[in-house]
Coordinates of C-alpha atoms in Angstrom, one line a residue:
M1 CA -54.3 -9.9 25.8
S2 CA -50.7 -10.6 26.4
T3 CA -47.7 -9.2 24.7
K4 CA -44.3 -11.0 24.2
L5 CA -41.5 -8.9 25.3
D6 CA -38.8 -11.5 25.3
P7 CA -38.0 -14.0 22.5
E8 CA -38.9 -17.6 22.9
P9 CA -36.3 -19.6 24.8
G10 CA -35.5 -21.8 21.8
T11 CA -34.9 -18.8 19.7
L12 CA -32.7 -17.1 22.1
T13 CA -30.6 -20.2 22.5
Q14 CA -30.2 -20.5 18.7
T15 CA -29.2 -16.8 18.5
V16 CA -26.5 -17.2 21.2
A17 CA -25.1 -20.3 19.7
T18 CA -25.0 -18.7 16.2
Q19 CA -23.1 -15.7 17.7
I20 CA -20.6 -17.9 19.5
R21 CA -20.0 -19.9 16.2
S22 CA -19.7 -16.6 14.4
D23 CA -17.1 -15.2 16.9
G24 CA -15.2 -18.4 16.8
Q25 CA -15.0 -18.4 13.0
G26 CA -14.0 -14.7 13.1
A27 CA -11.1 -15.6 15.5
W28 CA -9.8 -18.4 13.4
R29 CA -10.1 -16.3 10.2
A30 CA -8.0 -13.5 11.9
R31 CA -5.3 -16.0 12.8
I32 CA -5.2 -17.4 9.3
I33 CA -5.0 -13.9 7.8
L34 CA -2.0 -13.1 10.2
L35 CA -0.2 -16.3 9.8
A36 CA -0.7 -16.9 6.0
P37 CA 1.9 -14.2 4.9
I38 CA 4.4 -15.4 7.5
A39 CA 4.0 -19.0 6.4
A40 CA 4.3 -18.0 2.7
L41 CA 7.4 -15.9 3.5
I42 CA 9.1 -18.9 5.3
V43 CA 8.3 -21.2 2.3
L44 CA 9.6 -18.7 -0.3
I45 CA 12.8 -18.2 1.6
I46 CA 13.5 -22.0 1.8
V47 CA 12.6 -22.6 -1.8
F48 CA 14.7 -19.8 -3.3
S49 CA 17.6 -20.6 -1.0
L50 CA 17.7 -24.1 -2.4
A51 CA 17.1 -22.9 -6.0
S52 CA 19.8 -20.3 -6.0
P53 CA 23.1 -20.1 -4.1
V54 CA 23.1 -16.4 -4.7
F55 CA 19.9 -15.7 -2.8
F56 CA 21.5 -15.3 0.6
T57 CA 24.6 -13.4 -0.4
M58 CA 25.1 -10.0 1.0
E59 CA 24.9 -8.4 -2.4
N60 CA 21.5 -9.9 -3.2
L61 CA 20.2 -9.1 0.4
Q62 CA 21.2 -5.4 -0.2
N63 CA 19.5 -5.5 -3.6
L64 CA 16.5 -7.0 -2.0
V65 CA 16.1 -4.3 0.6
R66 CA 16.6 -1.6 -2.0
Q67 CA 13.8 -3.1 -4.0
M68 CA 11.5 -3.4 -1.0
A69 CA 12.2 0.1 0.2
V70 CA 10.3 1.7 -2.6
L71 CA 7.4 -0.7 -2.6
L72 CA 7.0 -0.4 1.1
V73 CA 6.8 3.4 1.0
V74 CA 4.1 3.6 -1.8
A75 CA 2.2 0.6 -0.2
L76 CA 2.1 2.4 3.3
G77 CA 0.3 5.4 2.0
A78 CA -2.1 3.3 -0.2
T79 CA -2.9 1.3 2.9
F80 CA -4.7 4.2 4.6
V81 CA -6.9 4.6 1.5
V82 CA -7.9 0.9 1.7
L83 CA -8.4 1.3 5.4
I84 CA -11.2 3.8 4.8
G85 CA -12.9 1.3 2.4
S86 CA -11.6 3.1 -0.7
I87 CA -9.0 2.4 -3.4
D88 CA -6.2 4.4 -5.0
L89 CA -5.2 3.2 -8.5
S90 CA -3.1 6.2 -9.3
I91 CA -0.1 5.6 -6.9
G92 CA 2.0 4.2 -9.7
S93 CA 1.4 7.3 -11.8
I94 CA 2.0 9.6 -8.9
V95 CA 5.4 7.9 -8.5
T96 CA 6.1 8.5 -12.1
L97 CA 5.1 12.1 -12.2
T98 CA 7.0 12.9 -9.1
G99 CA 10.2 11.2 -10.4
V100 CA 10.0 12.9 -13.8
S101 CA 9.1 16.4 -12.4
S102 CA 11.8 16.1 -9.7
A103 CA 14.5 15.2 -12.1
M104 CA 13.6 18.1 -14.4
F105 CA 13.3 20.5 -11.4
V106 CA 16.7 19.3 -10.1
A107 CA 18.3 19.9 -13.5
A108 CA 17.0 23.5 -13.5
L109 CA 17.1 24.5 -9.9
G110 CA 19.6 22.1 -8.2
P111 CA 18.9 19.7 -5.3
W112 CA 16.1 21.7 -3.8
G113 CA 14.1 21.3 -7.0
A114 CA 13.2 17.8 -5.7
A115 CA 11.1 19.5 -3.1
L116 CA 8.9 20.9 -5.9
G117 CA 8.6 17.5 -7.4
F118 CA 7.6 16.1 -4.1
A119 CA 4.9 18.9 -3.8
V120 CA 3.7 17.8 -7.2
G121 CA 3.0 14.4 -5.9
V122 CA 1.2 15.5 -2.9
A123 CA -1.0 17.8 -4.9
C124 CA -1.9 14.7 -7.0
G125 CA -3.1 12.9 -3.9
L126 CA -5.1 16.0 -2.8
V127 CA -6.8 16.3 -6.2
N128 CA -7.8 12.7 -5.8
G129 CA -9.4 13.3 -2.4
L130 CA -11.2 16.5 -3.3
V131 CA -12.8 15.1 -6.5
H132 CA -13.8 11.9 -4.8
V133 CA -15.3 13.7 -1.7
Y134 CA -16.9 16.9 -3.2
L135 CA -17.9 15.7 -6.6
K136 CA -19.1 12.5 -5.2
V137 CA -17.3 10.3 -7.6
P138 CA -16.4 6.8 -6.5
S139 CA -12.6 6.5 -5.5
F140 CA -12.2 3.6 -8.1
I141 CA -13.4 5.9 -11.0
V142 CA -11.5 9.0 -9.8
T143 CA -8.1 7.2 -9.4
L144 CA -8.6 5.1 -12.6
G145 CA -9.0 8.5 -14.4
T146 CA -6.2 10.2 -12.7
M147 CA -4.0 7.2 -13.2
F148 CA -4.0 7.9 -16.9
V149 CA -3.9 11.8 -16.3
F150 CA -0.9 11.8 -14.2
A151 CA 0.9 9.4 -16.4
G152 CA 0.1 11.3 -19.4
V153 CA 1.3 14.6 -17.9
A154 CA 4.6 12.8 -17.1
L155 CA 5.1 11.8 -20.7
I156 CA 4.1 15.3 -22.0
V157 CA 6.5 17.3 -19.8
S158 CA 9.3 14.9 -20.4
G159 CA 8.6 14.4 -24.1
G160 CA 8.6 10.8 -23.5
R161 CA 12.4 10.8 -22.9
P162 CA 14.1 9.4 -19.7
Q163 CA 15.4 12.2 -17.5
A164 CA 18.8 11.7 -15.9
L165 CA 19.4 12.8 -12.4
R166 CA 22.6 14.8 -11.8
S167 CA 22.7 15.5 -8.1
P168 CA 25.6 14.2 -5.9
E169 CA 23.9 15.9 -2.9
L170 CA 20.8 13.8 -3.3
S171 CA 22.6 10.6 -3.9
T172 CA 24.6 11.2 -0.8
I173 CA 21.6 11.6 1.4
F174 CA 19.4 9.0 0.0
G175 CA 21.7 6.6 -1.9
G176 CA 24.9 4.6 -0.9
T177 CA 25.2 2.5 2.4
I178 CA 26.1 2.9 5.9
F179 CA 27.8 0.0 7.8
G180 CA 26.6 -2.2 4.8
I181 CA 23.0 -1.0 5.1
P182 CA 21.5 0.8 2.1
L183 CA 20.4 4.3 3.2
I184 CA 17.3 3.9 1.1
S185 CA 16.1 1.2 3.4
L186 CA 16.6 3.5 6.4
W187 CA 14.4 6.1 4.9
A188 CA 11.8 3.4 4.2
L189 CA 12.0 2.5 7.8
V190 CA 11.5 6.1 8.8
A191 CA 8.3 6.1 6.6
L192 CA 7.1 2.9 8.3
V193 CA 7.6 4.3 11.7
I194 CA 5.7 7.6 10.7
A195 CA 2.8 5.5 9.2
V196 CA 2.4 3.2 12.2
A197 CA 2.5 6.2 14.5
I198 CA -0.2 7.8 12.5
E199 CA -2.3 4.7 12.7
K200 CA -1.7 3.9 16.3
K201 CA -1.0 7.1 18.2
L202 CA -2.8 9.9 16.5
V203 CA -6.5 10.5 16.6
F204 CA -6.6 10.7 12.8
G205 CA -5.6 7.0 12.6
Y206 CA -8.6 6.0 14.8
R207 CA -10.9 8.2 12.8
A208 CA -9.7 6.6 9.5
K209 CA -10.4 3.1 11.0
A210 CA -13.7 4.3 12.1
V211 CA -14.7 5.6 8.7
G212 CA -13.8 2.3 7.1
D213 CA -15.5 0.3 9.7
A214 CA -18.9 2.1 9.5
E215 CA -19.1 5.4 7.8
T216 CA -22.6 6.3 9.0
V217 CA -21.7 5.6 12.7
A218 CA -18.6 7.7 12.2
K219 CA -20.7 10.6 11.1
L220 CA -23.1 10.3 13.9
S221 CA -20.2 10.2 16.5
G222 CA -19.1 13.6 15.2
I223 CA -16.2 12.7 12.8
N224 CA -15.9 14.9 9.8
V225 CA -15.8 12.0 7.4
D226 CA -15.2 14.2 4.3
R227 CA -12.2 15.8 5.9
V228 CA -10.7 12.5 6.9
K229 CA -11.1 11.1 3.3
V230 CA -9.4 14.1 1.7
A231 CA -6.6 13.9 4.2
V232 CA -6.2 10.1 3.5
F233 CA -5.9 10.5 -0.3
A234 CA -3.3 13.5 0.4
L235 CA -1.4 11.2 2.7
S236 CA -1.4 8.5 -0.1
G237 CA 0.0 11.0 -2.5
L238 CA 2.7 12.1 0.0
F239 CA 3.9 8.6 0.5
A240 CA 3.7 7.8 -3.3
A241 CA 5.7 11.1 -4.0
F242 CA 8.5 10.1 -1.5
A243 CA 8.6 6.7 -3.1
G244 CA 9.0 8.4 -6.4
L245 CA 12.0 10.4 -5.1
L246 CA 13.6 7.3 -3.7
L247 CA 13.1 5.5 -7.0
M248 CA 14.5 8.3 -9.0
I249 CA 17.5 8.5 -6.8
R250 CA 18.0 4.7 -6.8
T251 CA 18.1 4.5 -10.6
N252 CA 19.7 7.9 -11.1
S253 CA 17.0 8.6 -13.8
A254 CA 13.2 8.9 -14.2
S255 CA 11.1 7.7 -17.1
G256 CA 7.4 7.9 -18.0
S257 CA 6.9 4.2 -17.0
M258 CA 8.9 4.0 -13.8
G259 CA 5.9 3.6 -11.5
E260 CA 3.8 1.2 -13.5
P261 CA 4.7 -2.1 -11.8
L262 CA 4.2 -0.6 -8.3
L263 CA 0.5 -0.5 -8.4
M264 CA -0.3 -4.2 -8.6
E265 CA 2.5 -5.1 -6.3
A266 CA 1.4 -2.6 -3.6
L267 CA -2.2 -3.7 -3.8
A268 CA -1.2 -7.3 -3.4
A269 CA 1.2 -6.5 -0.5
I270 CA -1.6 -4.5 1.4
L271 CA -4.2 -7.1 0.9
L272 CA -1.7 -10.0 1.7
G273 CA -0.7 -8.1 4.9
G274 CA -4.3 -8.4 6.1
T275 CA -5.9 -5.0 5.3
S276 CA -9.4 -5.6 4.1
L277 CA -11.0 -4.1 1.0
M278 CA -14.0 -3.6 3.0
G279 CA -12.1 -1.1 5.3
G280 CA -11.6 -0.8 9.0
V281 CA -9.4 -3.8 9.5
G282 CA -5.6 -3.9 9.2
G283 CA -3.1 -1.0 8.8
P284 CA 0.5 -0.2 7.8
A285 CA 2.0 -2.5 10.6
R286 CA 0.6 -5.4 8.7
T287 CA 1.5 -4.2 5.2
I288 CA 5.2 -4.9 6.0
L289 CA 4.5 -8.6 5.9
G290 CA 2.9 -8.4 2.5
V291 CA 5.8 -6.2 1.1
L292 CA 8.3 -8.9 2.3
V293 CA 6.4 -11.7 0.7
I294 CA 6.0 -9.8 -2.7
S295 CA 9.6 -8.6 -2.6
V296 CA 11.2 -11.9 -1.8
L297 CA 9.0 -13.6 -4.5
S298 CA 10.0 -11.0 -7.2
N299 CA 13.7 -11.3 -6.2
G300 CA 13.6 -15.0 -6.1
M301 CA 12.0 -15.4 -9.5
N302 CA 14.5 -12.9 -11.0
L303 CA 17.4 -15.0 -9.6
A304 CA 15.7 -18.1 -10.9
S305 CA 15.4 -16.5 -14.4
V306 CA 11.5 -16.8 -14.4
D307 CA 10.1 -15.3 -17.6
P308 CA 8.9 -11.7 -16.9
F309 CA 5.4 -12.5 -18.3
V310 CA 5.2 -15.5 -16.1
Q311 CA 6.3 -13.3 -13.1
Q312 CA 3.4 -10.9 -13.9
T313 CA 1.0 -13.7 -14.0
I314 CA 2.1 -15.1 -10.6
T315 CA 1.8 -11.6 -9.0
G316 CA -1.8 -11.5 -10.4
V317 CA -2.5 -14.8 -8.9
V318 CA -1.1 -13.7 -5.6
L319 CA -3.4 -10.6 -5.7
I320 CA -6.5 -12.7 -6.3
A321 CA -5.5 -15.0 -3.4
A322 CA -4.9 -12.0 -1.1
V323 CA -8.3 -10.7 -1.8
A324 CA -10.0 -14.1 -1.4
L325 CA -8.3 -14.5 2.0
T326 CA -9.0 -11.1 3.5
L327 CA -12.5 -10.4 2.0
N328 CA -15.2 -10.9 4.7
R329 CA -18.1 -12.2 2.5
K330 CA -20.5 -11.9 5.4
E331 CA -20.3 -8.1 5.1
L332 CA -21.4 -8.3 1.5
S333 CA -25.0 -8.7 0.2
S334 CA -23.7 -10.2 -2.8
V335 CA -20.3 -11.0 -4.6
K336 CA -20.4 -9.5 -8.1

């Protein structure tokens, strides 16, 4: 009696051919994901330059980088959450609660009160991570709930009233311009460098990608997956808190709805940049591309006097397109 130890020649040939086709398709798909936001950005710049003579003025460019700075910072932190295959829907509410609490602390304690507001935002991210990991609640459910909780707390402590920021010191450090460059954009650049360094240079960045790529394999290789997840959500809270401070200083006030638009825009920017919802692919370095596209789109539509409701609709379409582009359907057993 004989035993077949090797596959039949025809089967082996088919398997190799299938693998080659799969690798080729994957390479083309990776190129498309990388080039799509660049092509979209070029098209948007051309269209809005022709549609509005104001688009390329120094005043508008300064306004554009101010808008982009806050979105970039909040999207950088949320990118790490998506990178591990989870999602953080509470980032907009963390921005709001940080801004409101910081403005109130500054009014009571002076400029250093902003540090307490910042700590509140980081604590929010930590709560998300602890509940998700140790109570075994899916990140979508956890952050959907805390999105309402954090926003509600911001409204409760502020009484639903806008909080004015009265701190020349903070405005000097984070506001204004230097050599025509808004300081807020330089702080956003610092945040970008830190986020990329965490991803590319620290062991933590490699572990986060490993968890997103294959959580079971990461556990078997000795990675403390629970600790990585908690740290990632805390990191998301940290970046969202910093974004809340920047937005508060930029507008010289804080309100109970200041962070609402940032959630959908940040998710669209992350996915458009090439970070997959499945985890393990992408990172902060790619998110900057998505942020540029979303910021130019928003700025251009404002200059073109596009109806705000239409703008919201277009952003939603962009989000769907970004998911459709970055989602690897071969990794799904079904699309529901």
